[in-house]
Amino acid sequence: MKPQNFDFYRPNTLEQTIALLSELGDDGRVIAGGQSLMAMLNLRMITTEALIDISRLEELSYCKETDKFLEIGAAVSQAELMDYPNLSDIQPLLAKALPSVGHFQTRNQGTVCGSLAHADPSSELPLCLATLGGEVILQSTKGERILSAAEFQTGMLQTAIREDELIVAVRFPRSLTNAGYAFSEVTRRHGDFAIVALAGVACNGTLRLGVGGVAGQPTVCEWEIEPEECDEVLNQFAWEMEGVDDIHATAQYRRQIVRKLGRKVLEEAKLCSK
Amino acid sequence: MLKISRDDRQRVSFNLNGKKVHGWATTRMLLSDFIRYEIGETGTHVGCEHGVCGACTIRISGRAVRSCLSLAIQVDGMDIETIEGLTEKDGALTALQLAFRKHHALQCGFCTSGLLMSLSDLFNRKGKPSKDEITDVVGGHICRCTGYAGIIAAALEVASQR
């Protein structure tokens, strides 16, 4: 199908972009890579009065390392992040999860921040952000807001972005010393939306597990425990997420993945931490 | 700042397979439709129009992407390659195309142009890709004829010759 009509803007600067967003309000939608948005527009699941193209903004096309974070601008594609030098040292979870984000062809165009803005419950990048405890930088004419992953994604395809705000960048925490990271997911075919995606972090005696695809947003839990003893807490965690049956899998099947694959992911994270 | 109203038609020009082309597009015109109907190059096929089937895959600045998930007005001034530009200068088939023929990697041909654009991006950037890398790239396409075995075999043969 084809999208409904809209006006199209390509601002030359970040300043112009946020001024335009403030002027258009909820009539305007931002497009960067468009790998989620264009599909939704083509299927007419959404319509918009105006599209604002930020894909050519040099100001948003950067990756920056600080002491604590790897900061990624809103125009950076998933493929560019995958090719970032030493990514598996800077943040191994990203290096492990990125190959499962969409397909080779959509990663070439789709952006890291766009995936966060789309906020699909089973997406890998929001899961990584939540599990690592990263943050999202939003900007509007009123100023800058920095939200934690938990504050940012509020539900299924729902975020705390205000209508005049733009995601300018995301910050993923750098790998901690003594920490191990692991990622795994269950899909019908590689590249499909995950039925359940799991991210594990082991650090100084604590285990953290992030789960995507069960609840409306990624859910994270942390325990001071060894992987061999985690069956009970994983069972409780699996029930607490209150997953529901859908066309892809039953809630029971999802709980079972959390129990079984959850343990494997935590074991692998623990192994990587040594 | 560029502003195009929904009622306007915008002149869009870019390099298609090394040649400058132009046409007129409304804001909502998909790049896949622009290439087929404005430019008239129909080797790029259109299947699902939401980024799943891979039939419309082309290369923008060398990278394989879905042309149904881009707007024509977004690619003004860029370098675009389609299946029409894949053959050698004298019209001879590339090694990848020859391997497709040899290994029966196509039957009806609907998915083939997209697959060749994806795999050629992989070969251009990776040189000698592994079987896993090839499978990952082929995973972004739907082929209902071959069962994929011939496609993987063709790509592996090209990789082994490098």
PDB file of N, CA, C and O in Angstrom, chain B residues 15-46:
ATOM      1  N   ASN B  15      21.923   9.994  -9.157  1.00  0.00           N
ATOM      2  CA  ASN B  15      22.717   9.152 -10.053  1.00  0.00           C
ATOM      3  C   ASN B  15      22.184   7.734  -9.984  1.00  0.00           C
ATOM      4  O   ASN B  15      22.231   7.119  -8.925  1.00  0.00           O
ATOM      5  N   LEU B  16      21.651   7.261 -11.095  1.00  0.00           N
ATOM      6  CA  LEU B  16      21.156   5.892 -11.133  1.00  0.00           C
ATOM      7  C   LEU B  16      22.103   5.068 -11.994  1.00  0.00           C
ATOM      8  O   LEU B  16      22.237   5.333 -13.201  1.00  0.00           O
ATOM      9  N   ASN B  17      22.769   4.124 -11.359  1.00  0.00           N
ATOM     10  CA  ASN B  17      23.744   3.279 -12.050  1.00  0.00           C
ATOM     11  C   ASN B  17      24.758   4.122 -12.835  1.00  0.00           C
ATOM     12  O   ASN B  17      25.097   3.827 -13.978  1.00  0.00           O
ATOM     13  N   GLY B  18      25.185   5.224 -12.194  1.00  0.00           N
ATOM     14  CA  GLY B  18      26.214   6.068 -12.786  1.00  0.00           C
ATOM     15  C   GLY B  18      25.711   7.112 -13.757  1.00  0.00           C
ATOM     16  O   GLY B  18      26.497   7.923 -14.252  1.00  0.00           O
ATOM     17  N   LYS B  19      24.407   7.110 -14.042  1.00  0.00           N
ATOM     18  CA  LYS B  19      23.877   8.115 -14.963  1.00  0.00           C
ATOM     19  C   LYS B  19      22.920   9.037 -14.216  1.00  0.00           C
ATOM     20  O   LYS B  19      22.134   8.599 -13.386  1.00  0.00           O
ATOM     21  N   LYS B  20      22.983  10.324 -14.531  1.00  0.00           N
ATOM     22  CA  LYS B  20      22.103  11.283 -13.869  1.00  0.00           C
ATOM     23  C   LYS B  20      20.682  11.113 -14.435  1.00  0.00           C
ATOM     24  O   LYS B  20      20.482  11.133 -15.645  1.00  0.00           O
ATOM     25  N   VAL B  21      19.712  10.922 -13.556  1.00  0.00           N
ATOM     26  CA  VAL B  21      18.316  10.820 -14.001  1.00  0.00           C
ATOM     27  C   VAL B  21      17.473  11.794 -13.175  1.00  0.00           C
ATOM     28  O   VAL B  21      17.891  12.231 -12.099  1.00  0.00           O
ATOM     29  N   HIS B  22      16.308  12.138 -13.681  1.00  0.00           N
ATOM     30  CA  HIS B  22      15.400  12.953 -12.867  1.00  0.00           C
ATOM     31  C   HIS B  22      13.957  12.632 -13.196  1.00  0.00           C
ATOM     32  O   HIS B  22      13.644  12.039 -14.239  1.00  0.00           O
ATOM     33  N   GLY B  23      13.099  13.018 -12.279  1.00  0.00           N
ATOM     34  CA  GLY B  23      11.670  12.837 -12.465  1.00  0.00           C
ATOM     35  C   GLY B  23      10.934  13.717 -11.474  1.00  0.00           C
ATOM     36  O   GLY B  23      11.575  14.517 -10.770  1.00  0.00           O
ATOM     37  N   TRP B  24       9.638  13.575 -11.437  1.00  0.00           N
ATOM     38  CA  TRP B  24       8.829  14.408 -10.545  1.00  0.00           C
ATOM     39  C   TRP B  24       8.095  13.514  -9.556  1.00  0.00           C
ATOM     40  O   TRP B  24       7.502  12.514  -9.926  1.00  0.00           O
ATOM     41  N   ALA B  25       8.134  13.940  -8.286  1.00  0.00           N
ATOM     42  CA  ALA B  25       7.527  13.098  -7.253  1.00  0.00           C
ATOM     43  C   ALA B  25       6.653  13.929  -6.316  1.00  0.00           C
ATOM     44  O   ALA B  25       7.008  15.060  -5.971  1.00  0.00           O
ATOM     45  N   THR B  26       5.522  13.372  -5.925  1.00  0.00           N
ATOM     46  CA  THR B  26       4.767  13.950  -4.813  1.00  0.00           C
ATOM     47  C   THR B  26       5.462  13.513  -3.524  1.00  0.00           C
ATOM     48  O   THR B  26       6.307  12.611  -3.547  1.00  0.00           O
ATOM     49  N   THR B  27       5.092  14.140  -2.410  1.00  0.00           N
ATOM     50  CA  THR B  27       5.800  13.835  -1.163  1.00  0.00           C
ATOM     51  C   THR B  27       5.682  12.365  -0.810  1.00  0.00           C
ATOM     52  O   THR B  27       6.611  11.770  -0.289  1.00  0.00           O
ATOM     53  N   ARG B  28       4.528  11.766  -1.075  1.00  0.00           N
ATOM     54  CA  ARG B  28       4.316  10.404  -0.581  1.00  0.00           C
ATOM     55  C   ARG B  28       4.774   9.318  -1.545  1.00  0.00           C
ATOM     56  O   ARG B  28       4.577   8.128  -1.286  1.00  0.00           O
ATOM     57  N   MET B  29       5.386   9.715  -2.662  1.00  0.00           N
ATOM     58  CA  MET B  29       5.781   8.697  -3.638  1.00  0.00           C
ATOM     59  C   MET B  29       6.964   7.868  -3.113  1.00  0.00           C
ATOM     60  O   MET B  29       8.012   8.399  -2.768  1.00  0.00           O
ATOM     61  N   LEU B  30       6.778   6.556  -3.098  1.00  0.00           N
ATOM     62  CA  LEU B  30       7.842   5.679  -2.633  1.00  0.00           C
ATOM     63  C   LEU B  30       8.960   5.633  -3.673  1.00  0.00           C
ATOM     64  O   LEU B  30       8.709   5.751  -4.872  1.00  0.00           O
ATOM     65  N   LEU B  31      10.183   5.427  -3.202  1.00  0.00           N
ATOM     66  CA  LEU B  31      11.323   5.362  -4.115  1.00  0.00           C
ATOM     67  C   LEU B  31      11.158   4.205  -5.111  1.00  0.00           C
ATOM     68  O   LEU B  31      11.503   4.327  -6.288  1.00  0.00           O
ATOM     69  N   SER B  32      10.592   3.089  -4.639  1.00  0.00           N
ATOM     70  CA  SER B  32      10.380   1.938  -5.527  1.00  0.00           C
ATOM     71  C   SER B  32       9.470   2.326  -6.700  1.00  0.00           C
ATOM     72  O   SER B  32       9.750   1.992  -7.860  1.00  0.00           O
ATOM     73  N   ASP B  33       8.397   3.055  -6.409  1.00  0.00           N
ATOM     74  CA  ASP B  33       7.477   3.480  -7.473  1.00  0.00           C
ATOM     75  C   ASP B  33       8.125   4.513  -8.390  1.00  0.00           C
ATOM     76  O   ASP B  33       7.901   4.514  -9.606  1.00  0.00           O
ATOM     77  N   PHE B  34       8.939   5.380  -7.795  1.00  0.00           N
ATOM     78  CA  PHE B  34       9.621   6.407  -8.584  1.00  0.00           C
ATOM     79  C   PHE B  34      10.550   5.755  -9.606  1.00  0.00           C
ATOM     80  O   PHE B  34      10.555   6.116 -10.784  1.00  0.00           O
ATOM     81  N   ILE B  35      11.325   4.783  -9.145  1.00  0.00           N
ATOM     82  CA  ILE B  35      12.271   4.104 -10.037  1.00  0.00           C
ATOM     83  C   ILE B  35      11.519   3.373 -11.161  1.00  0.00           C
ATOM     84  O   ILE B  35      11.904   3.409 -12.324  1.00  0.00           O
ATOM     85  N   ARG B  36      10.405   2.759 -10.809  1.00  0.00           N
ATOM     86  CA  ARG B  36       9.661   1.977 -11.806  1.00  0.00           C
ATOM     87  C   ARG B  36       8.858   2.863 -12.761  1.00  0.00           C
ATOM     88  O   ARG B  36       8.909   2.671 -13.983  1.00  0.00           O
ATOM     89  N   TYR B  37       8.124   3.818 -12.204  1.00  0.00           N
ATOM     90  CA  TYR B  37       7.148   4.532 -13.037  1.00  0.00           C
ATOM     91  C   TYR B  37       7.644   5.883 -13.542  1.00  0.00           C
ATOM     92  O   TYR B  37       7.248   6.311 -14.619  1.00  0.00           O
ATOM     93  N   GLU B  38       8.497   6.584 -12.756  1.00  0.00           N
ATOM     94  CA  GLU B  38       9.009   7.869 -13.245  1.00  0.00           C
ATOM     95  C   GLU B  38      10.242   7.647 -14.117  1.00  0.00           C
ATOM     96  O   GLU B  38      10.365   8.236 -15.177  1.00  0.00           O
ATOM     97  N   ILE B  39      11.140   6.790 -13.649  1.00  0.00           N
ATOM     98  CA  ILE B  39      12.368   6.549 -14.414  1.00  0.00           C
ATOM     99  C   ILE B  39      12.141   5.463 -15.471  1.00  0.00           C
ATOM    100  O   ILE B  39      12.743   5.477 -16.536  1.00  0.00           O
ATOM    101  N   GLY B  40      11.290   4.498 -15.155  1.00  0.00           N
ATOM    102  CA  GLY B  40      10.982   3.464 -16.136  1.00  0.00           C
ATOM    103  C   GLY B  40      11.874   2.240 -16.058  1.00  0.00           C
ATOM    104  O   GLY B  40      11.878   1.406 -16.965  1.00  0.00           O
ATOM    105  N   GLU B  41      12.653   2.129 -15.002  1.00  0.00           N
ATOM    106  CA  GLU B  41      13.499   0.939 -14.817  1.00  0.00           C
ATOM    107  C   GLU B  41      12.717  -0.062 -13.967  1.00  0.00           C
ATOM    108  O   GLU B  41      12.569   0.108 -12.760  1.00  0.00           O
ATOM    109  N   THR B  42      12.246  -1.121 -14.605  1.00  0.00           N
ATOM    110  CA  THR B  42      11.317  -2.014 -13.903  1.00  0.00           C
ATOM    111  C   THR B  42      11.973  -3.295 -13.381  1.00  0.00           C
ATOM    112  O   THR B  42      11.281  -4.226 -12.976  1.00  0.00           O
ATOM    113  N   GLY B  43      13.304  -3.313 -13.362  1.00  0.00           N
ATOM    114  CA  GLY B  43      13.996  -4.477 -12.795  1.00  0.00           C
ATOM    115  C   GLY B  43      13.822  -4.571 -11.288  1.00  0.00           C
ATOM    116  O   GLY B  43      13.902  -5.646 -10.704  1.00  0.00           O
ATOM    117  N   THR B  44      13.610  -3.428 -10.642  1.00  0.00           N
ATOM    118  CA  THR B  44      13.334  -3.411  -9.213  1.00  0.00           C
ATOM    119  C   THR B  44      11.872  -3.800  -9.005  1.00  0.00           C
ATOM    120  O   THR B  44      10.979  -3.133  -9.522  1.00  0.00           O
ATOM    121  N   HIS B  45      11.655  -4.878  -8.274  1.00  0.00           N
ATOM    122  CA  HIS B  45      10.287  -5.386  -8.116  1.00  0.00           C
ATOM    123  C   HIS B  45       9.663  -4.910  -6.813  1.00  0.00           C
ATOM    124  O   HIS B  45      10.367  -4.523  -5.880  1.00  0.00           O
ATOM    125  N   VAL B  46       8.355  -4.947  -6.765  1.00  0.00           N
ATOM    126  CA  VAL B  46       7.637  -4.495  -5.574  1.00  0.00           C
ATOM    127  C   VAL B  46       6.757  -5.631  -5.072  1.00  0.00           C
ATOM    128  O   VAL B  46       5.925  -6.155  -5.816  1.00  0.00           O
TER     129      VAL B  46
END
